[in-house]
XYZ file of C-alpha atoms in Angstrom:
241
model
C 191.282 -25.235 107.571
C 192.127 -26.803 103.806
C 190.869 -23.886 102.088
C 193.310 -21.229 104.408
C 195.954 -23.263 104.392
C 195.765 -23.065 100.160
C 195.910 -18.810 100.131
C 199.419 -17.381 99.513
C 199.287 -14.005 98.403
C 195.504 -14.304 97.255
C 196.840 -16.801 94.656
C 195.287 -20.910 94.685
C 198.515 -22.655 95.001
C 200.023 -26.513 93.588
C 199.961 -28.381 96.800
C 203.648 -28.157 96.900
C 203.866 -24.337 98.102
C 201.540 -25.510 100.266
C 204.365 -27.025 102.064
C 206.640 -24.437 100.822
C 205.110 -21.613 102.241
C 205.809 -22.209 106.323
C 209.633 -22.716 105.148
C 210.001 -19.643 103.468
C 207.809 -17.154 105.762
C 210.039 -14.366 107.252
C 208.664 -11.390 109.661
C 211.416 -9.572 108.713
C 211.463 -9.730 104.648
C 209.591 -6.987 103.155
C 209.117 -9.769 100.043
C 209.578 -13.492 100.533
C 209.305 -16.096 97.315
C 209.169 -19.649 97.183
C 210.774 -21.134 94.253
C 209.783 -25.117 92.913
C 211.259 -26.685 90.195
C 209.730 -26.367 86.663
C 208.551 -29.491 86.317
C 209.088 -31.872 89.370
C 207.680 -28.931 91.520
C 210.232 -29.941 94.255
C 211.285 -27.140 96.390
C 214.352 -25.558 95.303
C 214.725 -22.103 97.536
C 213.573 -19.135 99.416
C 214.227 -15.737 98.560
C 213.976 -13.388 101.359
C 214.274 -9.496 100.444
C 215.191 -6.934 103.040
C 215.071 -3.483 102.810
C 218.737 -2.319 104.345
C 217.858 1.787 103.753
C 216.181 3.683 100.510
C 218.130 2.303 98.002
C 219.494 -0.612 99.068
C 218.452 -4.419 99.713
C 219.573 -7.807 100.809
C 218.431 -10.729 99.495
C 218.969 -13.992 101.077
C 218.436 -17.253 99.130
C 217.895 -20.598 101.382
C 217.482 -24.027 100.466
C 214.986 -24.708 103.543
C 218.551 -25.533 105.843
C 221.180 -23.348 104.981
C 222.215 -19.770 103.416
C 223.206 -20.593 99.575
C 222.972 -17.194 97.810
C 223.557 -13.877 98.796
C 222.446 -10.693 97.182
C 222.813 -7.249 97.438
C 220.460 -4.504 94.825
C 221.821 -0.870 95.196
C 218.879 1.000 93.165
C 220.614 4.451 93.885
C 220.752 5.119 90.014
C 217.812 3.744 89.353
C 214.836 1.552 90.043
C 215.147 -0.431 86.956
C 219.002 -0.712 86.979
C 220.458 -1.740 90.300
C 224.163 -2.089 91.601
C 224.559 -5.829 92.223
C 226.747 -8.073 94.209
C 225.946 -11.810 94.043
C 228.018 -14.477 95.550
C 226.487 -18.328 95.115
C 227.946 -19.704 98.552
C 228.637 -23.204 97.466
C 230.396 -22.779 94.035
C 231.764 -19.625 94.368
C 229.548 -18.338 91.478
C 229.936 -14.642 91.299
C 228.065 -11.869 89.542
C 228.649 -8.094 89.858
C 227.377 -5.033 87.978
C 228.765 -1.963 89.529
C 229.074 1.758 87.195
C 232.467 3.458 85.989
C 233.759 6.565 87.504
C 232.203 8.605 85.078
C 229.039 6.994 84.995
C 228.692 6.303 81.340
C 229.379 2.296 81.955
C 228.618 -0.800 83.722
C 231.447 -2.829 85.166
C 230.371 -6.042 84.542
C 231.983 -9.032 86.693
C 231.502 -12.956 86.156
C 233.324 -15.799 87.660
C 231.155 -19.233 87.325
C 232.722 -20.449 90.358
C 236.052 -20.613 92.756
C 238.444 -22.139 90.473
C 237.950 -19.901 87.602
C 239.069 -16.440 86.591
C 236.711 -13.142 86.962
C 236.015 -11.998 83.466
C 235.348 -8.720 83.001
C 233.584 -6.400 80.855
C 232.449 -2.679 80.181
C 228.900 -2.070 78.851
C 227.586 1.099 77.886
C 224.940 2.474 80.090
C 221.175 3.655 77.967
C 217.737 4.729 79.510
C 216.518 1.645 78.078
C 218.618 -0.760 80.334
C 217.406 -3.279 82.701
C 219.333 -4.751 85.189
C 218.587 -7.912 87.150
C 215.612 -7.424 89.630
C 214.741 -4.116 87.941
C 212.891 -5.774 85.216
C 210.142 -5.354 88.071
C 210.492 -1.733 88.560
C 210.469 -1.574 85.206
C 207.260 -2.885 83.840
C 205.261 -0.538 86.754
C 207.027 2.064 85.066
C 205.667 1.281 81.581
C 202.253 -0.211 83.161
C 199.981 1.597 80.897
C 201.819 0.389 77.560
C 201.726 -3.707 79.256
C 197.940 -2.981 80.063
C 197.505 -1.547 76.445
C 198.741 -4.958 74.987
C 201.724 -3.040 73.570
C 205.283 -4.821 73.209
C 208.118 -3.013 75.574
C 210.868 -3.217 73.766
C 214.644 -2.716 76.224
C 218.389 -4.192 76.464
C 218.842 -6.598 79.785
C 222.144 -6.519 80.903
C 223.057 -10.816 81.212
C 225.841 -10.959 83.803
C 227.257 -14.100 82.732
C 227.063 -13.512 79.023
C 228.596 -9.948 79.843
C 226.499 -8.214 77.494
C 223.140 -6.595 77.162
C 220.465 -8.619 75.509
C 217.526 -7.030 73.258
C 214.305 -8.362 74.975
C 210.313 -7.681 74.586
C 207.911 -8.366 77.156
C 204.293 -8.231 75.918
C 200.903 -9.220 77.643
C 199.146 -12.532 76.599
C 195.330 -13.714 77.374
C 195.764 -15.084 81.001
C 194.449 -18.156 79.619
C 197.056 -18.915 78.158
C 199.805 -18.206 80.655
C 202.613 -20.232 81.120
C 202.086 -20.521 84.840
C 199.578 -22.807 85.540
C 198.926 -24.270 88.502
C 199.067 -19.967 89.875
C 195.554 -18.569 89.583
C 194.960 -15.108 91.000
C 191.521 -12.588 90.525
C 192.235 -9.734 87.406
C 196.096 -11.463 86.856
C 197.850 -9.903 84.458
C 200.453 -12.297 82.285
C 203.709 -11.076 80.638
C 205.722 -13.045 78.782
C 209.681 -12.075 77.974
C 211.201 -13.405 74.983
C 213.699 -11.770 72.482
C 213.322 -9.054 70.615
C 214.791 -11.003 67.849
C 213.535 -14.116 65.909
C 217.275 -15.674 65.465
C 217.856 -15.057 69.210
C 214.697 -16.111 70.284
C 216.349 -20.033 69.715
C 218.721 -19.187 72.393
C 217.385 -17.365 75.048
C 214.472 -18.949 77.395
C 211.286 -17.540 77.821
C 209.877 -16.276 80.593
C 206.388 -15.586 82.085
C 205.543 -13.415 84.578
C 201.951 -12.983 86.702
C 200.951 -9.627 88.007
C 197.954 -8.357 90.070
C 195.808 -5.316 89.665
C 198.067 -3.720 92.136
C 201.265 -3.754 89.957
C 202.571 -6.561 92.290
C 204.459 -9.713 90.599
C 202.743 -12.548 92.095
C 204.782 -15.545 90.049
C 207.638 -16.076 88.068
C 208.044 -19.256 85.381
C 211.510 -19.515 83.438
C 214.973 -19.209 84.079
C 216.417 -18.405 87.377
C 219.385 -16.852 88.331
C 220.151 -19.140 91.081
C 222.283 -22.430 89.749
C 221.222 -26.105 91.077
C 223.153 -27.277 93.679
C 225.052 -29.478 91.000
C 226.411 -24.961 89.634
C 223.820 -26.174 86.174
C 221.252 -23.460 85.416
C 217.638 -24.311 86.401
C 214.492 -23.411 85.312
C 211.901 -22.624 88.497
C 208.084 -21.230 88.837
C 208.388 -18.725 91.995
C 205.292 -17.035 93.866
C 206.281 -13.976 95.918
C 204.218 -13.178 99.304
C 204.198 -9.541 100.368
């Protein structure tokens, strides 16, 4: 009974998820994750993804109680740069990316919460931009060069900074991965850092954990949802398909 309760996903799980796991399941989600905290490994959040029509999702974030984050991913121009819409429920933290009228920009929109003013800002548009949750899309689409231990080298658009950040995300030995305590057969780890050494003393690393099958089964690093005091966090999430 032990040993099936401790399968997620195929991965061997830190006995929190355990717990995390029943809170987060959803029927309905065509991709459900279960974020802890990076070093307490206290639950933090579900994210629930649902598939709305071709191109377009919801996500739902919940804290186990309530709705605290919604999303929405329009990946009509592309799988590795969605349309977003992100409104943080309690402080009013908003993120946007839409596209100009003639297509050759991204409106970008932040407002850290309710009592402050949207800024704004127009970001040119390049085949080698990333865009929130299409950092997934995008390392399928360069699999062969992340299985061929090559660096992928690509701008990721930062809402809140309102720019686009020059990022690499290489393969390590799985040994060595950042996420620990998330063991799955033939994982593949990535790890994201930028694609400059000054920068690199600014901008947290991540780590990502892949299958055979292409599928990100955990996430260590920065997350894009705030605590619930609207401070950053840092989180290790395991997806369930």
């Amino acid at each position: 009974m032990l040993k099936n309760m401790m399968l997620f996903v195929g991965c061997v799980l830190m006995p929190m998820l355990v717990i995390a796991e029943p809170l987060c399941r959803d029927d309905n989600a065509g991709i459900v994750g279960a974020a802890l905290d990076e070093k307490t490994q206290e639950f933090l959040y579900c994210e629930r993804y649902y598939q709305l029509d071709e191109s377009l999702w919801r996500v739902d974030y919940h804290d186990g109680n309530k709705l605290i984050v919604q999303k929405t991913l329009d990946y009509s121009l592309g799988l590795a740069s969605p349309m977003v819409v992100q409104e943080d429920l309690r402080s009013g933290e908003l993120r946007v990316v839409a596209v100009s009228d003639d297509l050759t920009h991204w409106r970008v929109k932040y407002r850290a919460n309710t009592d402050e003013e949207k800024e704004v800002a127009d970001v040119s548009r390049g085949s080698d931009q990333v865009v929130d949750a299409g950092f997934d899309a995008f390392v399928r689409q360069k699999w062969d060069d992340v299985i061929a231990d090559g660096a992928i080298v690509f701008n990721f658009l930062s809402i809140p900074h309102l720019r686009s950040i020059p990022l690499r995300a290489k393969r390590v030995d799985i040994a060595g991965c950042d996420i620990l305590n998330v063991q799955i057969q033939d994982g593949i780890c990535i790890r994201v850092e930028a694609n400059n050494r000054l920068l690199r003393f600014f901008v947290d690393r991540l780590t990502l954990l892949y299958d055979s099958k292409k599928r990100l089964r955990a996430f260590n690093g920065l997350v894009n949802i705030q605590s619930d005091a609207a401070k950053t966090q840092k989180a290790t999430i395991v997806y369930q398909y």
